[in-house]
Short mmCIF file of C-alpha atoms and ligand atoms in Angstrom, two decimals:
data_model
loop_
_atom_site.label_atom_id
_atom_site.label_comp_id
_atom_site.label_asym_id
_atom_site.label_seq_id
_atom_site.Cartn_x
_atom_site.Cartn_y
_atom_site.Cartn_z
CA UNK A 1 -38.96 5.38 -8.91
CA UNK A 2 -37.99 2.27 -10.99
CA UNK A 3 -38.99 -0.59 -8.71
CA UNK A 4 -38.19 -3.00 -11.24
CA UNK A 5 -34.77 -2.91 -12.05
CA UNK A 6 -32.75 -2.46 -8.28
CA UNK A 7 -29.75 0.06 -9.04
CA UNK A 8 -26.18 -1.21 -8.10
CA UNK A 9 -25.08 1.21 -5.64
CA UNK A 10 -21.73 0.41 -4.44
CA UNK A 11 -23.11 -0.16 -0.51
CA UNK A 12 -20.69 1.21 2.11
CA UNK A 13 -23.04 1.35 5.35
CA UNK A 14 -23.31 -0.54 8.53
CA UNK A 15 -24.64 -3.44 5.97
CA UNK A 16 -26.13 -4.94 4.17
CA UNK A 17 -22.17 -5.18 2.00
CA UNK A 18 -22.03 -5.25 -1.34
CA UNK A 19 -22.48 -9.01 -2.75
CA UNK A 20 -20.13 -10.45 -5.14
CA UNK A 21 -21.99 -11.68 -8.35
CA UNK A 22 -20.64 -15.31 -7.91
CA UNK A 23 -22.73 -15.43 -5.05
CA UNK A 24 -25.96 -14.19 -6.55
CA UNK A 25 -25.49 -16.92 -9.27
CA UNK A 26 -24.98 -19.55 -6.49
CA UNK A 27 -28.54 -17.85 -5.22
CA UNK A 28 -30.11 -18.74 -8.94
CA UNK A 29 -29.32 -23.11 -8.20
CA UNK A 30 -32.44 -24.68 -8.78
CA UNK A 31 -34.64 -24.63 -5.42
CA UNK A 32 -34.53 -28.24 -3.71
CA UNK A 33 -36.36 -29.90 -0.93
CA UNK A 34 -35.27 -28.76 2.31
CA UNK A 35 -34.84 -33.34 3.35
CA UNK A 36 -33.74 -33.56 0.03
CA UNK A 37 -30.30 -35.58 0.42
CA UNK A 38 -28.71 -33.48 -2.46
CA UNK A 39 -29.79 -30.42 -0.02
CA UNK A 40 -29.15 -31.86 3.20
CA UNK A 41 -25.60 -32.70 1.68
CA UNK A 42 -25.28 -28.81 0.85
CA UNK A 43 -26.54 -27.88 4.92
CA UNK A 44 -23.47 -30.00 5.94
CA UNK A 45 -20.79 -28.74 3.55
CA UNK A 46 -22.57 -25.01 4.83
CA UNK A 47 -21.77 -25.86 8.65
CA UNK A 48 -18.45 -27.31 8.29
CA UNK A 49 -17.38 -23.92 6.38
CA UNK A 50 -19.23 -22.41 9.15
CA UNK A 51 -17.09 -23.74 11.83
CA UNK A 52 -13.78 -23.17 9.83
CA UNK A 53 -14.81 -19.34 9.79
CA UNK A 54 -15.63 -19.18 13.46
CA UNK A 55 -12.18 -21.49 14.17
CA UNK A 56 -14.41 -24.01 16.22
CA UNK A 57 -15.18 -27.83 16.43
CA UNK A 58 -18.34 -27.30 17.93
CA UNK A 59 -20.76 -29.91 16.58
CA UNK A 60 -23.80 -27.14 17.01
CA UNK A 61 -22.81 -24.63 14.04
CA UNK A 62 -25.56 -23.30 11.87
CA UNK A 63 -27.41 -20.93 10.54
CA UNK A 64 -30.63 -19.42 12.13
CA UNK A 65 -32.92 -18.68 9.78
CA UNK A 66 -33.50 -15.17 9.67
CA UNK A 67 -31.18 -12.24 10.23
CA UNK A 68 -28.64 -11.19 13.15
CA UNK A 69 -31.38 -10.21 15.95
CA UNK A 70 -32.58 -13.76 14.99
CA UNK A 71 -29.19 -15.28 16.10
CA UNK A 72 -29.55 -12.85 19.23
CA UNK A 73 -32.73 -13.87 19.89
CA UNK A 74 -31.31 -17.65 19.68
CA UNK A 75 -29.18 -17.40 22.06
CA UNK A 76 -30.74 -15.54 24.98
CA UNK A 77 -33.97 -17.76 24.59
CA UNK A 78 -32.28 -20.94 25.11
CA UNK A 79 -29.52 -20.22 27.09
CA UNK A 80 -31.92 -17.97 29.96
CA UNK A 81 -34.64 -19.36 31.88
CA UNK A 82 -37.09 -16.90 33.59
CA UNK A 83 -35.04 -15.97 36.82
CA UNK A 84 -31.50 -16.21 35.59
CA UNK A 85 -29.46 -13.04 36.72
CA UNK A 86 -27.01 -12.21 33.40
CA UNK A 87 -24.33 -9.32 33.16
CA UNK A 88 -24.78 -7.11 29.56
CA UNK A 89 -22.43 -4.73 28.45
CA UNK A 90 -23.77 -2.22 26.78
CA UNK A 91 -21.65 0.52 24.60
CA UNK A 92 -24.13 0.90 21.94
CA UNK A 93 -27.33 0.51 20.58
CA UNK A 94 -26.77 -3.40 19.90
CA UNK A 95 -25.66 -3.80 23.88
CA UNK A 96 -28.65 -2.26 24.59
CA UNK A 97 -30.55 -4.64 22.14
CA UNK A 98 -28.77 -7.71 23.81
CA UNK A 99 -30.10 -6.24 27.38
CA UNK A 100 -33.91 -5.77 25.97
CA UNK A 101 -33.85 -9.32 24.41
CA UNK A 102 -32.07 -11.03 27.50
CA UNK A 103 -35.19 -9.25 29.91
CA UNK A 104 -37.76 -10.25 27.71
CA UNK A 105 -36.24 -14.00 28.17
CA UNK A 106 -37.19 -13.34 32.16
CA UNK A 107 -33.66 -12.82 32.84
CA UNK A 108 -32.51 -9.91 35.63
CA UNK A 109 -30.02 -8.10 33.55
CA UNK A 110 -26.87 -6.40 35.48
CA UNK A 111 -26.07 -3.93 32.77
CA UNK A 112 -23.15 -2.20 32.99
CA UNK A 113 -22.12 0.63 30.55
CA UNK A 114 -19.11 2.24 28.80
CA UNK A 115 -19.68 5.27 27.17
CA UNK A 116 -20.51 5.45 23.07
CA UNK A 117 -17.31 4.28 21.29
CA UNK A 118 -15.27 3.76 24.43
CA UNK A 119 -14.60 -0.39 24.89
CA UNK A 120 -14.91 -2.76 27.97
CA UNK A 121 -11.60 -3.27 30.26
CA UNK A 122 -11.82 -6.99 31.68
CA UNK A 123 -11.27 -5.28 35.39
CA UNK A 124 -14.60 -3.63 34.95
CA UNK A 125 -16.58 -6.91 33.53
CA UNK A 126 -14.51 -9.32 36.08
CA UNK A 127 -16.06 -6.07 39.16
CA UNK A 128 -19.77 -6.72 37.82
CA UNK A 129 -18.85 -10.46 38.22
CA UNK A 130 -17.97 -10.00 42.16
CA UNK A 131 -20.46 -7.60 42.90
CA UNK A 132 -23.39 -10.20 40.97
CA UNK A 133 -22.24 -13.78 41.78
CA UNK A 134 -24.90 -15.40 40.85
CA UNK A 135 -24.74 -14.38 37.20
CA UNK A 136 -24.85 -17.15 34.59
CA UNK A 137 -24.04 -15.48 31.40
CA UNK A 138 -21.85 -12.84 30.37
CA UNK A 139 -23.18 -10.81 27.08
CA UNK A 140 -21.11 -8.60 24.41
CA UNK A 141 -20.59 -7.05 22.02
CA UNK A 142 -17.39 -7.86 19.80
CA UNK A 143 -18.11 -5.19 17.08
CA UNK A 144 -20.36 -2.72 18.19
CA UNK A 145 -21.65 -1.23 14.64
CA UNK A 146 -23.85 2.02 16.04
CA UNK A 147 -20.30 3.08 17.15
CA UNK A 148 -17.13 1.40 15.10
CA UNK A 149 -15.88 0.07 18.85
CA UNK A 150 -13.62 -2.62 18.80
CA UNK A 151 -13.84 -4.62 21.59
CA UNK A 152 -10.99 -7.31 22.33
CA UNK A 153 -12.09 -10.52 23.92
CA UNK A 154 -8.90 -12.95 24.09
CA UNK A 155 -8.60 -14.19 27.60
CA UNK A 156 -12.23 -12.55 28.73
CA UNK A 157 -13.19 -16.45 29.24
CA UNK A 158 -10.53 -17.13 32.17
CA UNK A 159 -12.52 -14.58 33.73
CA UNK A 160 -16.23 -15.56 32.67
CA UNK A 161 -15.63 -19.34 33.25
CA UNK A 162 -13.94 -18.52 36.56
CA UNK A 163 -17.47 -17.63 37.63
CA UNK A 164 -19.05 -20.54 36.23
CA UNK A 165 -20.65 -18.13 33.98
CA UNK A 166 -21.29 -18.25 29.92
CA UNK A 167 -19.42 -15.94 27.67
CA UNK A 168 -21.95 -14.87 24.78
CA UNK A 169 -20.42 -12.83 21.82
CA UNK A 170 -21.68 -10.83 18.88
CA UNK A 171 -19.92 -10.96 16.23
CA UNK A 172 -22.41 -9.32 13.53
CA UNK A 173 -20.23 -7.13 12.24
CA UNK A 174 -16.61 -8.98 12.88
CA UNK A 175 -16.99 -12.30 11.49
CA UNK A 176 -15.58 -12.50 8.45
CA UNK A 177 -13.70 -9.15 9.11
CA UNK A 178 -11.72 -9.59 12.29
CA UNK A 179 -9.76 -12.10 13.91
CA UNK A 180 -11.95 -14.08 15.69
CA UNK A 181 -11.40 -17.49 17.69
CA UNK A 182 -14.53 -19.31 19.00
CA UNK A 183 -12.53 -22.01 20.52
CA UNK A 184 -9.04 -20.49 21.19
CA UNK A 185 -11.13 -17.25 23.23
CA UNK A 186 -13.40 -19.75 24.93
CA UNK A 187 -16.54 -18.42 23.40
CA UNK A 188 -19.89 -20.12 24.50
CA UNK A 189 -22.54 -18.89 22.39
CA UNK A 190 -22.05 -16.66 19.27
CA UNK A 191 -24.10 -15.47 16.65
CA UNK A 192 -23.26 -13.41 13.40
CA UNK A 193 -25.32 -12.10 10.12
CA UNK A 194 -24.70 -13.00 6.07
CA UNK A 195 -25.01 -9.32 4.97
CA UNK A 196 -21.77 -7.36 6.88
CA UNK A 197 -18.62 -9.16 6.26
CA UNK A 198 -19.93 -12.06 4.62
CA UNK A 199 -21.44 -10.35 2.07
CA UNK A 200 -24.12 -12.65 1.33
CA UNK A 201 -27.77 -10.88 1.18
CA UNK A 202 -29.17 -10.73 4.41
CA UNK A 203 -31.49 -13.77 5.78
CA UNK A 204 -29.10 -16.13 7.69
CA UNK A 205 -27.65 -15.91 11.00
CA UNK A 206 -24.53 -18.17 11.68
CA UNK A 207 -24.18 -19.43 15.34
CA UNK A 208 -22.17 -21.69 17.66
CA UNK A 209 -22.55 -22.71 20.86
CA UNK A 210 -19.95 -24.61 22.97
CA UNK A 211 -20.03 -27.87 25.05
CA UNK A 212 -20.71 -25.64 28.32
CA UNK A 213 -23.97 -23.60 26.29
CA UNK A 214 -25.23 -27.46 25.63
CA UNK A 215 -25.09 -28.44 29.00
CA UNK A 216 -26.90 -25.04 30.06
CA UNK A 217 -29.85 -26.31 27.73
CA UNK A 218 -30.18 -29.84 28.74
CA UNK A 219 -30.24 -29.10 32.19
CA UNK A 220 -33.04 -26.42 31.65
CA UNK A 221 -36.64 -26.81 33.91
CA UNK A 222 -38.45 -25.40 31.46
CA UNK A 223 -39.58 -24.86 27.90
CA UNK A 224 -37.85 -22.45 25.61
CA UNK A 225 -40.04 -19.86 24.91
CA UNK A 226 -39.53 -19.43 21.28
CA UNK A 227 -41.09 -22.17 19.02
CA UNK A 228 -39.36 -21.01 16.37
CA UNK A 229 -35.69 -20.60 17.54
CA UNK A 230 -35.99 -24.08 20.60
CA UNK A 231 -32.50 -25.79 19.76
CA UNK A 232 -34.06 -29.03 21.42
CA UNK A 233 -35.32 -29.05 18.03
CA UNK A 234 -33.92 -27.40 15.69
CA UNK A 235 -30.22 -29.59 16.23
CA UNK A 236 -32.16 -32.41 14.68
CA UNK A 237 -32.72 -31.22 11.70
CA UNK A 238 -29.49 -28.95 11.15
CA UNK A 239 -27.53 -31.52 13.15
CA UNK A 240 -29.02 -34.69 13.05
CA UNK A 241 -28.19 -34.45 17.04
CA UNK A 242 -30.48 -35.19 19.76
CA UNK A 243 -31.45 -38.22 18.19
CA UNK A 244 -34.01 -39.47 16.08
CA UNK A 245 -32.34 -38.51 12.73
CA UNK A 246 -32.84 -35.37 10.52
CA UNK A 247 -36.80 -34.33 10.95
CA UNK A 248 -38.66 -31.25 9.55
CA UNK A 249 -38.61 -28.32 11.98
CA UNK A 250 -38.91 -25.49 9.43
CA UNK A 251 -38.24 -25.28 5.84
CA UNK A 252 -35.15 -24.17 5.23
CA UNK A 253 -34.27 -21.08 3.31
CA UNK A 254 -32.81 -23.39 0.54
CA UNK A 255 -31.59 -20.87 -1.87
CA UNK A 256 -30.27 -18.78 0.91
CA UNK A 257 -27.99 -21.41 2.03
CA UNK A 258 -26.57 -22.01 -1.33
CA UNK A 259 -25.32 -18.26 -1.13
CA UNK A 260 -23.96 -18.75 2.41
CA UNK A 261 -21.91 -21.81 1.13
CA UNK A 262 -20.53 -19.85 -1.76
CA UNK A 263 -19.88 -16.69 0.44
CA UNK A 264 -18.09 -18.67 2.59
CA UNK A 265 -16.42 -20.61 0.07
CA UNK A 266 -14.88 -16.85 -1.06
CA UNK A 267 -13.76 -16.06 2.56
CA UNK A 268 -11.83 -19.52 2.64
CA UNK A 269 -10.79 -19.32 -1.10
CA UNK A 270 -8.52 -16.32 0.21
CA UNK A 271 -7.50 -17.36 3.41
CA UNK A 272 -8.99 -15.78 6.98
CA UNK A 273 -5.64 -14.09 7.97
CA UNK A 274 -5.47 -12.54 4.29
CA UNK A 275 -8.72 -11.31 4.80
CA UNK A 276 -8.35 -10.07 8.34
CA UNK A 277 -5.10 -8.34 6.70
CA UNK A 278 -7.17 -7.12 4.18
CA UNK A 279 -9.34 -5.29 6.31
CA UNK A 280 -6.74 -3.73 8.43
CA UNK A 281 -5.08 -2.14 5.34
CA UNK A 282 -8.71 -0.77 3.67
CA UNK A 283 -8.98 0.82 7.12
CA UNK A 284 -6.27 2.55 7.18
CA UNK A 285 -6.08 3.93 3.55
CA UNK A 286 -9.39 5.17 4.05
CA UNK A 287 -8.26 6.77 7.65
CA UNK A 288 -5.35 8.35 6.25
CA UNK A 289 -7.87 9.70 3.66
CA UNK A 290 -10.40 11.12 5.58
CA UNK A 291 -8.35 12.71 8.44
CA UNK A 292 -6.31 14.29 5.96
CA UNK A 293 -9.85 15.94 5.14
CA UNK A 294 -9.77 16.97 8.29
CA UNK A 295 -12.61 14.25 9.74
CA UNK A 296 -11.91 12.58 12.99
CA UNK A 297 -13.12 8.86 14.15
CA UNK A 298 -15.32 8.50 17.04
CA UNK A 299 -13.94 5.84 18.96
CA UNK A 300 -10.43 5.25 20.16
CA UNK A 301 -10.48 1.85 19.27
CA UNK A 302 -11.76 1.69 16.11
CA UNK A 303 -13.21 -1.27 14.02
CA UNK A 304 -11.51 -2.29 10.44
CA UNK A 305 -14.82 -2.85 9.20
CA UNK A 306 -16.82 0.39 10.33
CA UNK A 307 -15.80 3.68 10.31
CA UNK A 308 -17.77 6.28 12.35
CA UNK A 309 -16.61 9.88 11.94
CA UNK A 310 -18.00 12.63 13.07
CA UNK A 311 -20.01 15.20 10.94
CA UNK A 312 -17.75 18.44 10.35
CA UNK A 313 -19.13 21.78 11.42
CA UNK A 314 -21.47 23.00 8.91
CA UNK A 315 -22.06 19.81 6.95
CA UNK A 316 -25.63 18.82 6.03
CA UNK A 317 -25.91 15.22 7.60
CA UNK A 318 -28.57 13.96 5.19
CA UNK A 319 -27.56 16.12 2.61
CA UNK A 320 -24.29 14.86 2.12
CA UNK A 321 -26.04 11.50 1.69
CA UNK A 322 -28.22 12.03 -0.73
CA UNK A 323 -25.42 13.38 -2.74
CA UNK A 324 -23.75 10.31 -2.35
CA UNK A 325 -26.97 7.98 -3.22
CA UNK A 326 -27.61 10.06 -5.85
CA UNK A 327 -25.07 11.45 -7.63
CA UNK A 328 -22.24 8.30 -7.05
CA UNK A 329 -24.60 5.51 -5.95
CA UNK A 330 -22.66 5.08 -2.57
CA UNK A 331 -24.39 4.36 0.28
CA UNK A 332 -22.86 5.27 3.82
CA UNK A 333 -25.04 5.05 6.92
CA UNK A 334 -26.25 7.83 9.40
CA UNK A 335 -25.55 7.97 13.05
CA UNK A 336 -27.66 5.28 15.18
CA UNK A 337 -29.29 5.71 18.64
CA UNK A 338 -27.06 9.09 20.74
CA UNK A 339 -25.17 9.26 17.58
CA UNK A 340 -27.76 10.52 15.36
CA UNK A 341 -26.96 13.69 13.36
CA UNK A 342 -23.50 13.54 14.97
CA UNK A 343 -21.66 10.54 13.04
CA UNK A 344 -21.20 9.27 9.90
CA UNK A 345 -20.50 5.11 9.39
CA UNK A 346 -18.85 4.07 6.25
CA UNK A 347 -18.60 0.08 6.08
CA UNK A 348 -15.58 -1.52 4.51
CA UNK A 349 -16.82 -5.17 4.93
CA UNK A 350 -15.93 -8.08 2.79
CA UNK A 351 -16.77 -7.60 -0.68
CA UNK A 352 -16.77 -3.94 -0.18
CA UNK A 353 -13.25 -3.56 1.46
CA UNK A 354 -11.78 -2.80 -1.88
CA UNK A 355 -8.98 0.21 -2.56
CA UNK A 356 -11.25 0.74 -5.64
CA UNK A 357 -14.20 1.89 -2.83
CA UNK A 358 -11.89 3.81 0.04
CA UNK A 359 -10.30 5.97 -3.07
CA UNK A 360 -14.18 6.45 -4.55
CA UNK A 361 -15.45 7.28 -1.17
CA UNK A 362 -12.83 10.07 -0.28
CA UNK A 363 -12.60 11.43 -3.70
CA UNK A 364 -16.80 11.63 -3.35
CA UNK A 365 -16.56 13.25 -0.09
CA UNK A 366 -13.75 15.53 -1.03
CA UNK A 367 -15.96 16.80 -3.16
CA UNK A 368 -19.37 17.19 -1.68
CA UNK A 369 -17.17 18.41 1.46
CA UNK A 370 -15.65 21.02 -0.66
C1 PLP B 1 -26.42 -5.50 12.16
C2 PLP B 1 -26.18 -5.92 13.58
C3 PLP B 1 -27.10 -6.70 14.29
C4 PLP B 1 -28.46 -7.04 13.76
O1 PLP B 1 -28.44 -7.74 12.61
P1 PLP B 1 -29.69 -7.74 11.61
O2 PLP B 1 -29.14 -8.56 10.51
O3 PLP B 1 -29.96 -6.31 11.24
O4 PLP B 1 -30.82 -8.39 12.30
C5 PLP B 1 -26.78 -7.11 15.57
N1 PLP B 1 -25.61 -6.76 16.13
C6 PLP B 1 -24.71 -5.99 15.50
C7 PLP B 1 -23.45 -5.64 16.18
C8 PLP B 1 -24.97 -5.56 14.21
O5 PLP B 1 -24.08 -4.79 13.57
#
């Protein structure tokens, strides 16, 4: 194995997406000092792209060092306090993630389950929200990657809020990808990752939290577990908020965030709706393509930036990806959690939602299929 020289495989999976070169330059900036003003200049610029992607004003926009179960982690450790009784909905292996991390908080977690690759109606989320009154927060999943669900979410606030209760999205593998309002849909907390359709290497997590999540924290009894992740803390360096001025927490992943602001500077560069359209139309292409191969998609609703199919009779599952590694340098990923051995994911995110890719992907399957 050369371990010196990484190969360029053209990286079609449930992430990390393929990352343009202009951001791996940006990565290359000298490294400066994380309360360096030049830097702390470049954290600002960061957020305020930030909150353009996520369509939000919310002052507390950042990114969590770390990747997307960081951002996770986030927000269930400083929006829960030991006691708190939260609804999950889990469709997938990152539901069921969200519903491990919320009970390690303390919280009681109402889950309550669709099956794989099968979405959320609001009548069953606003049922768990008569039968469990007391429930705070409201956890889901807006693009659940282990299946390629596509779970809508406009108007799910009237619903949550109506219950006094949080609405917590994540939006891993849909920012950047999908429509997606943090204001307009009344989101409260929401985290995302650098590495689907951002394709920026993985390390960051970007996440908001509303007016209503802020309240939740100041009125907390006690401390947030997490050292690392308390935003009592970390707002005053990434915000300068809470008083006091910018003060060391952590040190920044400096170099990091000069890929997220030039990532992010691509996504604006071309215009959210353009890239939502963009999306939609690799999708398709590639669906026409592989059902006219005779492959069907797993869920009825399916993501523009995740594609799980199932594995035709006869097929070797890791077979058929090794071929691709190997032989084409594509990368596709392997069924996750129930879906093991029975699905296939192919990842058209960002950088990677090309018609150069779809057409290389099909002809590559077409092939090994044969
Ligand atoms: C990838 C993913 C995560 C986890 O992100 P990491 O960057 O792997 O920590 C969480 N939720 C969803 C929906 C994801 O697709």
């Amino acid at each position: 194995m050369n371990t010196q020289f990484p190969a360029e495989r053209i990286l079609l999976g449930p992430g990390p997406s393929p990352v343009s070169s202009r951001v791996l330059r940006a990565m290359a900036a000298p490294t400066l000092g994380h309360l360096d003003p030049q830097y702390l200049a470049i954290m600002d610029e960061t957020c305020e792209m930030l909150r353009q992607v996520f369509q939000t004003k919310n002052p507390l926009t950042f990114p969590v060092s770390g990747t997307g179960m960081a951002g996770m982690e986030c927000a269930a450790v400083n929006l829960i306090e030991p006691g708190d009784e939260v609804i999950v909905c889990v469709n997938g292996v990152f539901g069921g993630r969200m519903k491990d991390v919320m009970e390690r908080c303390g919280a009681t977690v109402h889950a309550i389950e669709a099956a794989w690759g099968d979405i959320f109606t609001f009548d069953q989320i606003a049922a768990a929200l008569e039968q469990h009154p007391k429930t705070m927060l409201v956890g889901i999943v807006h693009a659940e990657t282990s299946t390629g669900a596509h779970q809508p979410l406009e108007g799910l606030d009237k619903i949550v809020h109506a219950h006094d209760a949080l609405l917590v999205v994540d939006a891993v593998t849909s920012l950047g990808g999908h429509e997606l309002r943090v204001d307009d849909w009344g989101i409260d907390a929401i985290y995302s990752g650098t590495q689907k359709c951002l394709s920026c290497p993985p390390g960051l997590s970007p996440v908001s939290f509303s007016a209503r999540s802020l309240a939740r924290m100041d009125a907390r009894t006690t401390k947030v577990q997490s050292w690392y992740l308390d935003i009592s803390m970390l707002r005053k360096y990434y915000t300068g908020g809470g008083g006091g001025g910018r003060v060391y927490h952590h040190t920044a992943p400096i170099n990091m965030t000069y890929a997220l602001r030039e990532a992010l500077a691509i996504v604006l560069e071309e215009g959210l709706d353009n890239r939502v359209a963009r999306h939609a139309k690799m999708h398709q292409r590639l669906r026409a393509g592989l059902e006219a191969m005779g492959l069907s998609y797993i869920p009825k609703h399916s993501l523009h930036t995740l594609n799980c199919i199932g594995i035709p009779e006869g097929a070797n599952d890791a077979g058929v990806r090794k071929r691709l590694l190997d032989e084409y340098d594509i990368e596709i990923g392997a069924g996750l959690g129930v879906m093991a051995g029975k699905a296939w994911r192919i990842g058209l995110m960002g950088h990677g939602s090309t018609v150069r890719n779809v057409d290389l992907v099909l002809a590559a399957l077409r092939e090994i299929l044969r």
